[in-house]
XYZ file of C-alpha atoms in Angstrom:
738
model
C 0.000 0.000 0.000
C 1.417 3.303 -0.950
C 1.760 6.034 1.636
C 0.005 9.368 1.272
C 2.376 12.298 0.413
C 0.712 15.658 1.180
C 3.579 17.562 -0.513
C 2.924 15.682 -3.718
C -0.605 16.987 -3.882
C 0.346 20.592 -2.907
C 3.414 21.118 -5.106
C 1.415 21.978 -8.224
C -0.696 24.429 -6.263
C 2.391 26.022 -4.707
C 4.042 26.374 -8.095
C 0.905 27.983 -9.460
C 0.769 30.502 -6.585
C 4.457 31.366 -7.039
C 3.956 31.831 -10.762
C 1.037 34.190 -10.135
C 3.060 36.197 -7.613
C 6.054 36.414 -9.912
C 4.046 37.189 -13.045
C 4.338 41.014 -12.694
C 8.072 40.654 -12.194
C 8.362 38.429 -15.193
C 6.318 40.732 -17.353
C 8.456 43.655 -16.213
C 11.584 41.788 -17.100
C 10.147 40.726 -20.408
C 8.823 44.195 -21.376
C 10.113 44.991 -24.833
C 12.654 47.771 -25.154
C 10.896 50.655 -26.889
C 12.911 52.949 -29.140
C 11.485 56.297 -30.261
C 12.755 57.575 -33.627
C 12.029 61.186 -34.600
C 12.732 62.467 -38.097
C 13.884 65.888 -39.232
C 11.522 68.399 -40.784
C 12.217 71.906 -39.490
C 9.277 73.576 -37.775
C 7.103 70.563 -38.515
C 9.186 68.796 -35.883
C 6.900 70.341 -33.280
C 4.402 67.644 -34.254
C 6.772 65.285 -32.396
C 5.823 67.036 -29.159
C 2.152 66.169 -29.719
C 3.116 62.519 -30.251
C 5.035 62.543 -26.949
C 1.987 63.953 -25.187
C -0.168 61.050 -26.396
C 2.478 58.467 -25.447
C 2.398 59.854 -21.927
C -1.406 59.911 -21.850
C -1.399 56.230 -22.849
C 1.414 55.425 -20.367
C 3.755 54.134 -23.093
C 7.363 54.176 -21.842
C 10.315 55.060 -24.033
C 13.627 53.345 -23.373
C 15.784 55.160 -25.900
C 15.439 58.117 -28.256
C 17.125 58.721 -31.596
C 16.544 61.926 -33.533
C 17.649 63.783 -36.615
C 17.626 67.587 -36.973
C 14.380 68.900 -35.449
C 13.784 65.380 -34.143
C 17.098 65.539 -32.275
C 16.078 68.784 -30.563
C 12.706 67.425 -29.394
C 14.185 64.027 -28.573
C 17.074 65.463 -26.546
C 14.753 67.557 -24.383
C 12.531 64.568 -23.682
C 15.518 62.321 -23.029
C 16.934 64.864 -20.577
C 13.776 64.529 -18.478
C 11.967 67.723 -19.429
C 8.180 67.271 -19.052
C 6.192 67.416 -22.280
C 4.173 70.362 -20.972
C 7.397 72.316 -20.421
C 8.621 71.478 -23.923
C 5.367 72.781 -25.368
C 5.547 75.999 -23.352
C 9.188 76.623 -24.281
C 8.454 76.189 -27.985
C 5.427 78.493 -27.857
C 7.333 81.270 -26.063
C 10.555 80.922 -28.059
C 11.708 83.694 -30.369
C 12.341 81.370 -33.293
C 13.408 84.165 -35.579
C 16.385 84.932 -33.327
C 17.750 81.422 -33.948
C 18.280 82.449 -37.572
C 20.313 85.499 -36.547
C 23.767 85.623 -35.094
C 23.356 89.114 -33.661
C 22.224 88.628 -30.038
C 20.522 92.006 -30.090
C 21.344 95.694 -30.091
C 21.119 95.893 -26.317
C 24.392 93.941 -26.046
C 26.409 96.321 -28.218
C 28.615 98.958 -26.597
C 27.318 102.512 -26.754
C 29.861 103.534 -29.406
C 28.491 100.850 -31.751
C 24.925 101.935 -31.048
C 25.866 105.507 -31.867
C 26.835 104.397 -35.383
C 23.750 102.281 -35.986
C 21.485 104.976 -37.368
C 24.052 106.130 -39.933
C 25.523 102.693 -40.887
C 22.819 100.080 -40.276
C 23.798 97.690 -43.072
C 26.657 95.361 -42.122
C 26.846 92.858 -45.016
C 29.866 90.875 -43.849
C 32.433 92.456 -46.176
C 35.976 92.450 -44.871
C 38.886 94.513 -46.141
C 42.438 93.167 -46.233
C 45.674 94.076 -47.944
C 44.945 91.429 -50.578
C 41.460 92.745 -51.332
C 37.874 92.364 -50.199
C 36.762 89.304 -48.307
C 33.143 88.208 -47.992
C 31.768 86.192 -45.105
C 30.365 82.759 -45.747
C 26.822 84.055 -45.769
C 25.848 81.284 -43.405
C 24.377 81.649 -39.958
C 27.106 80.732 -37.496
C 24.507 79.694 -34.923
C 25.431 82.201 -32.217
C 21.910 82.691 -30.891
C 20.907 79.102 -31.601
C 23.760 77.961 -29.375
C 22.535 80.119 -26.483
C 18.985 78.810 -26.949
C 20.126 75.179 -26.917
C 22.374 75.761 -23.899
C 19.434 77.141 -21.969
C 17.099 74.324 -23.022
C 19.591 71.597 -22.029
C 20.699 73.299 -18.828
C 19.946 70.319 -16.558
C 21.989 67.970 -18.729
C 24.943 70.286 -19.298
C 27.350 68.084 -17.311
C 26.243 64.781 -18.854
C 28.942 63.780 -21.333
C 27.733 60.198 -21.942
C 24.253 60.292 -23.466
C 23.559 56.810 -22.085
C 23.544 58.463 -18.653
C 20.683 60.776 -19.490
C 17.344 59.839 -17.917
C 16.572 58.220 -21.289
C 19.524 57.140 -23.479
C 19.767 59.378 -26.519
C 21.495 59.633 -29.897
C 21.623 62.522 -32.370
C 22.345 61.875 -36.027
C 24.409 64.282 -38.131
C 26.160 64.050 -41.494
C 29.891 64.174 -42.200
C 30.169 66.936 -44.785
C 33.305 65.395 -46.314
C 32.032 61.836 -46.802
C 28.257 62.191 -46.702
C 28.080 59.395 -44.128
C 25.929 59.541 -41.020
C 27.578 60.368 -37.704
C 25.852 59.050 -34.590
C 26.581 61.321 -31.630
C 26.314 59.683 -28.236
C 28.637 61.733 -26.077
C 30.044 65.195 -25.548
C 28.068 68.387 -25.075
C 24.338 67.804 -25.588
C 23.557 71.245 -27.001
C 26.456 70.938 -29.453
C 25.154 67.533 -30.587
C 21.734 69.021 -31.322
C 23.337 71.983 -33.057
C 25.328 69.655 -35.332
C 22.300 67.507 -36.128
C 20.220 70.510 -37.254
C 22.863 72.446 -39.208
C 20.848 72.842 -42.381
C 23.287 73.028 -45.325
C 23.349 76.507 -46.834
C 21.608 78.007 -43.791
C 23.742 77.195 -40.745
C 27.497 76.898 -40.807
C 28.815 73.334 -40.223
C 29.818 72.312 -36.710
C 33.376 71.128 -36.227
C 33.563 68.128 -33.897
C 36.444 65.692 -33.472
C 38.011 66.830 -36.728
C 34.784 66.432 -38.724
C 32.580 69.093 -40.246
C 29.008 68.097 -39.408
C 25.756 69.207 -41.030
C 22.081 68.263 -40.802
C 21.592 64.535 -40.256
C 18.716 64.516 -42.736
C 21.270 64.481 -45.558
C 22.407 60.973 -44.566
C 19.609 59.506 -42.438
C 16.475 61.516 -41.798
C 14.618 58.722 -39.966
C 17.360 56.764 -38.150
C 15.522 53.507 -37.475
C 18.742 51.543 -38.027
C 20.440 53.452 -35.212
C 17.658 52.599 -32.763
C 17.779 48.982 -33.846
C 21.554 48.868 -33.283
C 21.014 50.218 -29.775
C 18.840 47.207 -28.957
C 15.299 48.476 -29.512
C 12.798 45.608 -29.675
C 9.868 47.803 -30.679
C 10.284 51.010 -32.638
C 7.883 53.928 -32.650
C 8.899 55.977 -35.691
C 7.508 59.455 -36.337
C 8.035 60.518 -39.944
C 7.460 64.161 -40.898
C 9.588 64.078 -44.051
C 8.191 66.286 -46.814
C 6.389 64.677 -49.698
C 7.584 65.289 -53.234
C 5.869 68.117 -55.119
C 3.919 67.618 -58.314
C 5.148 68.909 -61.676
C 2.831 71.923 -61.709
C 4.300 73.028 -58.356
C 7.869 73.119 -59.664
C 7.873 76.474 -61.392
C 10.208 78.588 -59.302
C 13.882 78.366 -58.362
C 13.160 77.884 -54.664
C 10.692 75.085 -55.338
C 13.274 73.279 -57.475
C 15.932 73.548 -54.763
C 13.408 72.379 -52.193
C 12.448 69.424 -54.358
C 16.090 68.344 -54.703
C 16.477 68.442 -50.929
C 13.272 66.463 -50.441
C 14.387 63.842 -52.967
C 17.541 63.284 -50.917
C 15.809 62.993 -47.540
C 12.849 61.064 -48.938
C 15.141 58.472 -50.461
C 17.076 57.701 -47.268
C 13.846 57.811 -45.265
C 12.211 55.182 -47.490
C 15.291 52.979 -47.037
C 14.879 53.218 -43.276
C 11.160 52.461 -43.440
C 12.010 49.089 -45.019
C 13.619 48.151 -41.685
C 10.371 48.336 -39.739
C 9.026 45.058 -38.397
C 5.438 43.933 -37.962
C 5.246 45.017 -34.305
C 6.768 48.449 -34.931
C 4.585 51.557 -35.077
C 4.869 54.180 -37.815
C 3.221 57.547 -37.161
C 2.902 60.019 -40.027
C 1.167 63.246 -38.956
C -0.902 64.911 -41.646
C 0.970 68.216 -42.012
C -0.371 69.192 -45.415
C -0.146 72.942 -45.914
C 2.605 73.447 -43.333
C 6.259 74.031 -44.111
C 9.545 73.655 -42.300
C 9.463 77.417 -41.595
C 6.088 77.602 -39.783
C 7.627 77.957 -36.317
C 4.914 80.243 -35.032
C 2.191 77.639 -35.621
C 3.422 75.526 -32.707
C 0.027 74.905 -30.991
C -1.523 73.664 -34.241
C 1.437 71.410 -35.016
C 1.279 69.950 -31.499
C -2.350 68.978 -32.042
C -1.736 67.522 -35.494
C 0.970 65.295 -34.054
C -1.263 64.281 -31.142
C -4.262 63.434 -33.317
C -2.106 61.294 -35.581
C -0.693 59.393 -32.601
C -4.180 58.715 -31.241
C -5.079 57.040 -34.536
C -2.481 54.392 -33.637
C -3.930 53.766 -30.200
C -4.664 50.080 -30.942
C -1.032 49.460 -31.911
C 0.328 51.404 -28.929
C -1.983 49.914 -26.276
C 0.034 46.661 -25.792
C 3.043 48.776 -24.839
C 1.181 50.611 -22.043
C 2.130 50.155 -18.385
C -0.087 49.916 -15.353
C -0.608 53.107 -13.404
C 1.834 52.048 -10.706
C 4.469 50.861 -13.177
C 4.061 54.098 -15.132
C 4.510 56.213 -12.011
C 7.684 54.292 -11.187
C 8.983 54.741 -14.738
C 8.208 58.453 -14.756
C 10.088 58.903 -11.495
C 13.092 57.126 -12.959
C 13.323 59.410 -15.995
C 12.490 62.733 -14.395
C 15.065 65.454 -14.812
C 17.404 65.919 -11.921
C 18.038 69.391 -10.599
C 21.480 70.423 -11.790
C 21.956 72.299 -8.545
C 24.663 74.825 -7.912
C 27.649 74.007 -10.124
C 30.815 75.378 -8.527
C 33.271 76.518 -11.182
C 36.703 75.089 -10.418
C 38.472 76.223 -13.580
C 37.868 78.565 -16.521
C 39.535 77.666 -19.797
C 39.659 80.034 -22.766
C 40.636 78.650 -26.122
C 43.511 80.537 -27.716
C 42.588 83.689 -29.583
C 44.650 84.395 -32.681
C 44.620 88.184 -32.516
C 43.314 89.547 -29.206
C 44.979 88.777 -25.909
C 43.438 86.157 -23.662
C 43.344 88.820 -20.939
C 40.786 90.692 -23.029
C 38.323 87.799 -22.763
C 39.094 87.044 -19.111
C 38.456 90.639 -18.111
C 35.039 90.776 -19.761
C 33.754 87.571 -18.128
C 32.460 88.184 -14.613
C 32.211 84.507 -13.612
C 34.716 83.747 -10.863
C 36.422 80.513 -9.843
C 34.985 79.036 -6.664
C 31.545 80.546 -7.249
C 28.389 78.805 -8.551
C 27.945 79.040 -12.313
C 25.676 81.968 -13.131
C 24.425 80.986 -16.582
C 22.337 84.106 -17.165
C 25.205 86.459 -16.333
C 27.683 84.365 -18.352
C 25.517 84.459 -21.459
C 25.037 88.214 -21.077
C 28.829 88.630 -20.903
C 29.352 86.467 -23.992
C 26.699 88.392 -25.901
C 28.459 91.650 -25.054
C 31.756 90.182 -26.269
C 30.015 89.161 -29.478
C 28.459 92.631 -29.743
C 31.936 94.152 -30.135
C 31.964 92.692 -33.651
C 35.273 90.813 -33.483
C 33.998 87.252 -33.459
C 31.970 85.019 -35.712
C 30.843 82.906 -32.775
C 31.253 83.012 -28.994
C 30.148 79.940 -27.056
C 30.682 78.018 -23.858
C 30.418 74.501 -22.523
C 30.792 72.818 -19.149
C 32.355 69.547 -18.117
C 32.591 67.760 -14.829
C 35.738 66.879 -12.920
C 36.089 65.497 -9.390
C 37.130 68.925 -8.132
C 34.188 70.690 -9.763
C 32.886 72.148 -13.004
C 35.195 73.260 -15.812
C 33.886 76.192 -17.825
C 35.282 76.394 -21.373
C 34.916 79.579 -23.425
C 35.316 79.206 -27.178
C 35.707 82.095 -29.603
C 36.094 82.045 -33.355
C 37.316 85.185 -35.065
C 35.651 86.342 -38.245
C 37.464 84.797 -41.168
C 36.836 87.891 -43.291
C 38.101 90.412 -40.698
C 39.515 92.271 -38.948
C 38.522 95.289 -41.086
C 34.884 95.744 -42.050
C 32.691 97.806 -44.329
C 29.202 98.997 -43.444
C 26.670 101.128 -45.283
C 23.614 103.261 -44.773
C 20.895 105.188 -46.597
C 18.516 107.874 -45.416
C 15.749 109.669 -47.274
C 13.167 112.256 -46.359
C 10.719 114.027 -48.673
C 7.843 116.280 -47.613
C 6.549 116.607 -51.208
C 6.949 120.396 -50.934
C 10.478 120.954 -52.138
C 12.275 119.659 -49.051
C 14.137 116.479 -49.932
C 17.074 114.963 -48.070
C 18.944 111.986 -49.464
C 22.202 110.559 -48.126
C 24.375 107.522 -48.792
C 26.928 106.565 -46.174
C 29.767 104.091 -45.834
C 32.206 103.239 -43.065
C 35.486 101.347 -42.840
C 36.227 100.059 -39.358
C 39.714 98.663 -38.726
C 39.787 96.626 -35.530
C 42.229 94.772 -33.271
C 45.072 97.148 -34.124
C 46.837 96.423 -30.839
C 46.618 94.039 -27.893
C 44.050 96.203 -26.130
C 41.776 96.300 -29.187
C 42.483 99.696 -30.729
C 40.214 100.696 -33.632
C 40.377 103.196 -36.468
C 37.099 104.095 -38.122
C 36.444 106.354 -41.093
C 32.924 107.207 -42.222
C 31.803 109.128 -45.314
C 28.324 110.377 -46.137
C 27.412 111.803 -49.540
C 24.204 113.630 -50.387
C 22.351 116.646 -49.168
C 24.166 116.468 -45.819
C 27.800 115.596 -46.596
C 29.815 114.359 -43.646
C 33.246 112.827 -43.071
C 34.692 111.587 -39.813
C 37.838 109.662 -38.959
C 38.641 108.623 -35.406
C 40.938 106.423 -33.359
C 39.396 104.532 -30.470
C 41.840 103.231 -27.865
C 40.760 101.179 -24.841
C 42.854 101.883 -21.757
C 42.215 98.482 -20.152
C 41.206 94.982 -21.194
C 37.737 95.440 -19.778
C 37.106 98.454 -22.060
C 35.804 100.382 -19.084
C 38.060 103.350 -19.880
C 38.907 104.599 -23.346
C 40.336 107.459 -25.387
C 38.941 108.787 -28.684
C 40.837 111.103 -31.051
C 38.921 112.259 -34.118
C 38.497 114.755 -36.896
C 35.234 115.677 -38.612
C 33.852 117.632 -41.553
C 30.152 118.306 -42.156
C 28.021 120.633 -44.221
C 24.494 121.588 -43.301
C 22.012 123.433 -45.468
C 18.971 124.828 -43.744
C 16.209 127.348 -44.238
C 15.050 130.130 -41.966
C 11.435 131.282 -41.786
C 9.640 134.396 -40.607
C 6.818 134.448 -38.083
C 4.258 133.718 -40.794
C 6.088 130.524 -41.840
C 7.506 132.010 -45.050
C 10.996 130.932 -46.039
C 13.213 134.041 -46.022
C 16.687 132.637 -46.441
C 18.692 129.498 -47.090
C 22.055 129.109 -45.370
C 24.987 126.734 -45.933
C 27.220 126.184 -42.925
C 30.388 124.102 -42.981
C 31.862 122.644 -39.791
C 35.446 121.429 -39.329
C 36.749 120.188 -35.998
C 39.176 117.960 -34.160
C 38.244 116.414 -30.846
C 39.732 114.426 -28.024
C 37.541 112.464 -25.603
C 38.252 110.527 -22.440
C 35.440 108.142 -21.580
C 34.284 105.335 -19.372
C 31.707 102.599 -19.864
C 29.106 102.308 -17.119
C 27.586 98.855 -17.018
C 26.750 97.551 -20.453
C 24.415 100.235 -21.750
C 25.877 103.536 -20.634
C 28.992 105.659 -20.963
C 30.285 109.065 -19.932
C 32.713 111.224 -21.959
C 34.711 114.366 -21.333
C 35.325 115.976 -24.730
C 37.568 118.794 -25.879
C 36.782 120.029 -29.393
C 38.486 122.693 -31.484
C 37.505 123.888 -34.958
C 35.514 126.454 -36.852
C 32.167 126.964 -38.564
C 31.872 128.835 -41.844
C 28.767 130.440 -43.336
C 29.487 129.700 -46.996
C 26.396 130.871 -48.808
C 23.143 132.689 -48.130
C 20.199 132.847 -50.495
C 17.629 135.451 -49.661
C 17.712 137.740 -46.650
C 21.167 137.810 -44.962
C 20.948 136.608 -41.381
C 24.609 136.180 -40.442
C 27.981 137.537 -41.532
C 29.765 135.244 -43.920
C 33.111 133.912 -42.789
C 34.490 131.591 -40.172
C 33.736 131.467 -36.472
C 36.236 129.592 -34.334
C 34.871 127.035 -31.922
C 36.629 125.585 -28.912
C 35.375 124.198 -25.677
C 34.657 121.328 -23.359
C 31.664 119.043 -23.255
C 30.502 116.456 -20.758
C 28.233 113.771 -22.231
C 26.341 110.998 -20.465
C 24.411 108.424 -22.513
C 22.277 105.437 -21.573
C 20.954 103.370 -24.483
C 19.041 100.125 -23.955
C 16.773 100.347 -27.022
C 16.280 96.993 -28.740
C 16.286 98.534 -32.234
C 17.810 101.654 -33.737
C 14.922 102.636 -35.989
C 11.796 100.927 -34.689
C 12.339 100.239 -30.980
C 9.764 98.162 -29.156
C 11.483 97.958 -25.778
C 14.056 99.838 -23.749
C 15.015 103.441 -23.273
C 17.440 106.172 -24.188
C 18.701 109.027 -22.034
C 21.297 111.505 -23.204
C 22.585 114.596 -21.439
C 25.314 116.893 -22.746
C 26.718 120.065 -21.272
C 28.808 122.278 -23.567
C 31.098 125.080 -22.453
C 32.623 127.348 -25.122
C 35.411 129.679 -23.944
C 37.845 132.096 -25.593
C 40.636 130.537 -23.581
C 39.820 127.192 -25.222
C 39.887 128.606 -28.764
C 36.353 129.898 -29.276
C 35.218 133.239 -30.673
C 32.066 132.967 -28.588
C 31.489 132.293 -24.920
C 28.377 130.390 -23.977
C 27.092 127.415 -21.998
C 24.378 125.073 -23.220
C 22.732 121.851 -22.174
C 21.043 119.278 -24.441
C 18.912 116.384 -23.269
C 16.865 113.584 -24.774
C 14.789 111.022 -22.896
C 12.975 108.228 -24.707
C 11.054 105.233 -23.411
C 9.189 102.539 -25.314
C 7.357 99.299 -24.598
C 5.166 96.791 -26.424
C 2.281 94.506 -25.641
C 0.821 92.098 -28.216
C 2.142 94.150 -31.112
C 1.034 97.509 -29.688
C 4.025 99.797 -29.157
C 3.890 103.007 -27.112
C 6.750 105.500 -27.267
C 7.260 108.725 -25.343
C 9.978 111.329 -25.934
C 11.209 114.575 -24.408
C 13.874 116.674 -26.130
C 15.267 119.936 -24.869
C 18.084 122.379 -25.543
C 18.838 125.456 -23.507
C 21.501 128.158 -23.567
C 22.233 129.041 -19.961
C 24.913 131.658 -20.608
C 26.097 133.822 -23.496
C 25.116 133.960 -27.172
C 25.901 130.880 -29.302
C 25.363 132.297 -32.813
C 23.287 130.981 -35.702
C 25.685 128.091 -36.412
C 24.719 126.557 -33.058
C 20.970 127.150 -33.262
C 18.535 124.273 -32.743
C 16.355 123.489 -35.723
C 13.056 121.630 -35.417
C 10.507 120.759 -38.039
C 10.493 117.818 -40.382
C 9.641 114.184 -39.811
C 9.020 113.555 -36.095
C 10.567 116.892 -35.170
C 7.185 118.673 -35.085
C 6.133 116.906 -38.261
C 3.579 119.390 -39.573
C 6.281 122.026 -40.036
C 9.005 122.221 -42.691
C 12.568 121.219 -41.714
C 14.151 124.164 -39.904
C 10.938 126.166 -39.798
C 11.211 126.253 -36.019
C 14.680 127.561 -35.128
C 16.091 129.131 -31.993
C 18.751 129.043 -29.323
C 16.398 127.225 -26.955
C 13.975 124.464 -27.834
C 11.662 121.950 -26.237
C 9.654 119.108 -27.759
C 7.512 116.397 -26.195
C 5.943 113.670 -28.267
C 4.087 110.389 -28.000
C 3.505 107.667 -30.591
C 1.394 104.534 -30.711
C 1.712 101.879 -33.395
C 0.346 98.409 -34.054
C 2.501 95.818 -35.779
C 1.116 93.293 -38.250
C 2.454 90.790 -40.745
C 4.554 88.434 -38.646
C 8.230 88.404 -37.762
C 9.804 88.185 -41.237
C 8.463 91.430 -42.758
C 6.489 93.358 -40.138
C 4.425 96.351 -41.144
C 2.739 98.834 -38.890
C 0.271 101.689 -38.630
C 0.139 104.309 -35.947
C -0.492 107.846 -34.783
C 1.586 110.474 -33.045
C 1.311 113.767 -31.205
C 4.088 116.365 -30.877
C 4.229 119.682 -29.088
C 7.043 122.173 -28.657
C 8.771 125.247 -30.059
C 12.031 127.147 -30.230
C 12.670 130.508 -28.523
C 15.432 133.144 -28.552
C 15.713 132.972 -24.761
C 14.542 130.784 -21.923
C 12.453 133.632 -20.532
C 10.154 133.410 -23.558
C 9.620 129.644 -23.299
C 6.116 128.567 -22.254
C 3.566 125.886 -23.004
C 1.111 128.510 -24.281
C 3.549 129.517 -27.003
C 4.179 125.942 -28.148
C 2.896 124.564 -31.432
C 1.211 121.193 -31.880
C 1.406 118.552 -34.544
C -0.675 115.400 -34.955
C 0.202 112.645 -37.395
C -0.775 109.263 -38.747
C 1.758 106.941 -40.324
C 2.244 103.498 -41.832
C 5.313 101.616 -42.888
C 7.251 98.411 -43.222
C 10.349 97.518 -41.235
C 13.330 96.727 -43.500
C 17.062 96.153 -43.089
C 17.569 99.852 -43.930
C 15.149 100.861 -41.227
C 11.419 101.551 -41.520
C 10.107 102.842 -44.826
C 7.269 105.107 -43.702
C 4.610 107.356 -45.181
C 3.025 109.911 -42.887
C 0.575 112.802 -42.890
C 0.760 115.512 -40.234
C -1.588 118.353 -39.236
C -0.844 121.306 -36.947
C -2.864 123.722 -34.840
C -2.501 126.383 -37.521
C -4.613 124.373 -39.985
C -1.630 123.315 -42.074
C -0.778 119.810 -43.087
C 2.086 118.026 -44.800
C 3.015 114.552 -45.968
C 6.266 112.559 -45.756
C 8.091 109.648 -47.248
C 10.904 108.675 -44.911
C 13.533 105.946 -44.836
C 15.791 105.327 -41.893
C 14.684 107.814 -39.224
C 16.066 107.169 -35.738
C 15.055 108.963 -32.567
C 18.661 108.883 -31.331
C 19.878 111.137 -34.145
C 17.987 113.973 -32.421
C 20.716 113.837 -29.785
C 23.808 112.918 -31.786
């Protein structure tokens, strides 16, 4: 008789219970490795963000991310742990247009550069050397794009191995020499993104490890093979590659070039699509009607990507985790606070022409202190604003003793001497026309401290020539010396009390000047100026108002300027304040003795395209008699617009004005309409100045903002029932002071 074995009967049950208990662990271990592949496509890449949102809604984890071009930017942010909602908000708020400019903005230029802006606004990248003219590459170096990417990847700045990101990541670029793909899995994350999205012919290539890298879409726009090589079991591929255009769409040069680019990316994309397996998921958002340049349609592109992903819900559902497993996964891939990074060393790559001390002095970051990214970027933008460098960038790396900050500069290959140009035009359709062409040659880096020699010439109705030497007295450029000589000729009309032109006068000015100055912060400077020269009344038509001949001028001036305007011609933010005291004395070489003070205050701000600007200008003689050559002349466009240029002339003057304008048309070619009000006058003496004796001018205007400055048409009406019209190109408020 066999004996009863209770264990024999219970073993199967025990095994079954153990299997049930271990099932979640087994399923977790057996969960397929999901690889997310994001293609390039410019602005259309924002559809990727909508796909990510749906993956999170469905609780689909991603174990690795591979991206090309725009896909690398979106993929890197997600891989670094940035929440999808934050990515969306960053893209909506981003000034995309600035990424296609190298100039970080006028506010970061020194005051002396800003002073030149209104006369020489066009800087085409023409260099002058002993062997002839040199032209810049015409490509965007990526200065602003680099700052944007550094800020976006801030929390991952010290991660040099992309496998150590919250989600392993790879960016795909193209070797410009061989045309082969380059898979970037280490180094600086922002630099990897920058290389992957360097569109040929738009952005300059990125040099990395001896290779020149451009947009990865040239070699592999949908890098499924890369994800497969990294061990992805299931691939979710998001393809936003452009479709080929039909024959009837290929009529223009740009469409042909675009088609050739699409053929290249479409071909390598189709090759990658052949690698998809049955269990893989291919998402193709319907982006018909949108282009790679539609950056400001971010919310719509998000939704188009999301709706397309939801259509694949049945395919994605098997990859979803339970709520608890999803919460655990989300915690594991959340971005870690970078914390305070103590800078242990600052390295500056060798500069070919300027001393390393120049760069060290202008960077306020100190060793042993936490890295202040905002202040560092402001310093680098101000270095760039000097105009010496093609690109100024930084990166960080981690060592046991702390963070190493590396500053990289690349001098302009077409420098160090540069040409710039300008044009101004004003016509009141009543015989008063002013037209000027200007050009400047600026020779830079003439000594270790950064000495400069600039010569400007203006031809037209207001001829002008100036040559000056600018010499910094320290590496920080806080103190400087300016020695210059200037010639100018001014033709102006004088009017009687009834507004009738009675005479036309030509006055020629010749002077030499020496100034000692100091920068104050980044947007202000003070100068002590000694000037010596003479003014000559050359010709008078009509009633004589001054003896012809030369009047010697000689005196001191103290000038304080603050300029934080964001644009020379059409400012939308910032302010300007200028104050100058002038003291002419016989002992300093002048035939006249007088004191005067000139001031200009300007403030502007914008909200949703509405720009409000207020201005106060004043000039007063506090002692002596200055003579007609020093008189203040108002009238003309935005100088009491309803009056002819020079119609309001006197030794003392005051003008207050306010303008409101609304901008339309988007960031590429904005146009605007607006209205203005001006009040003021000129008087022989301060005792006669009063609000009751002021004249008023109201105006309406419209224009388009161009690289030469706004092209505007305006109509103005005064309180004497007179009106006038204007066509103006290149007016700047700051020229009222300078």
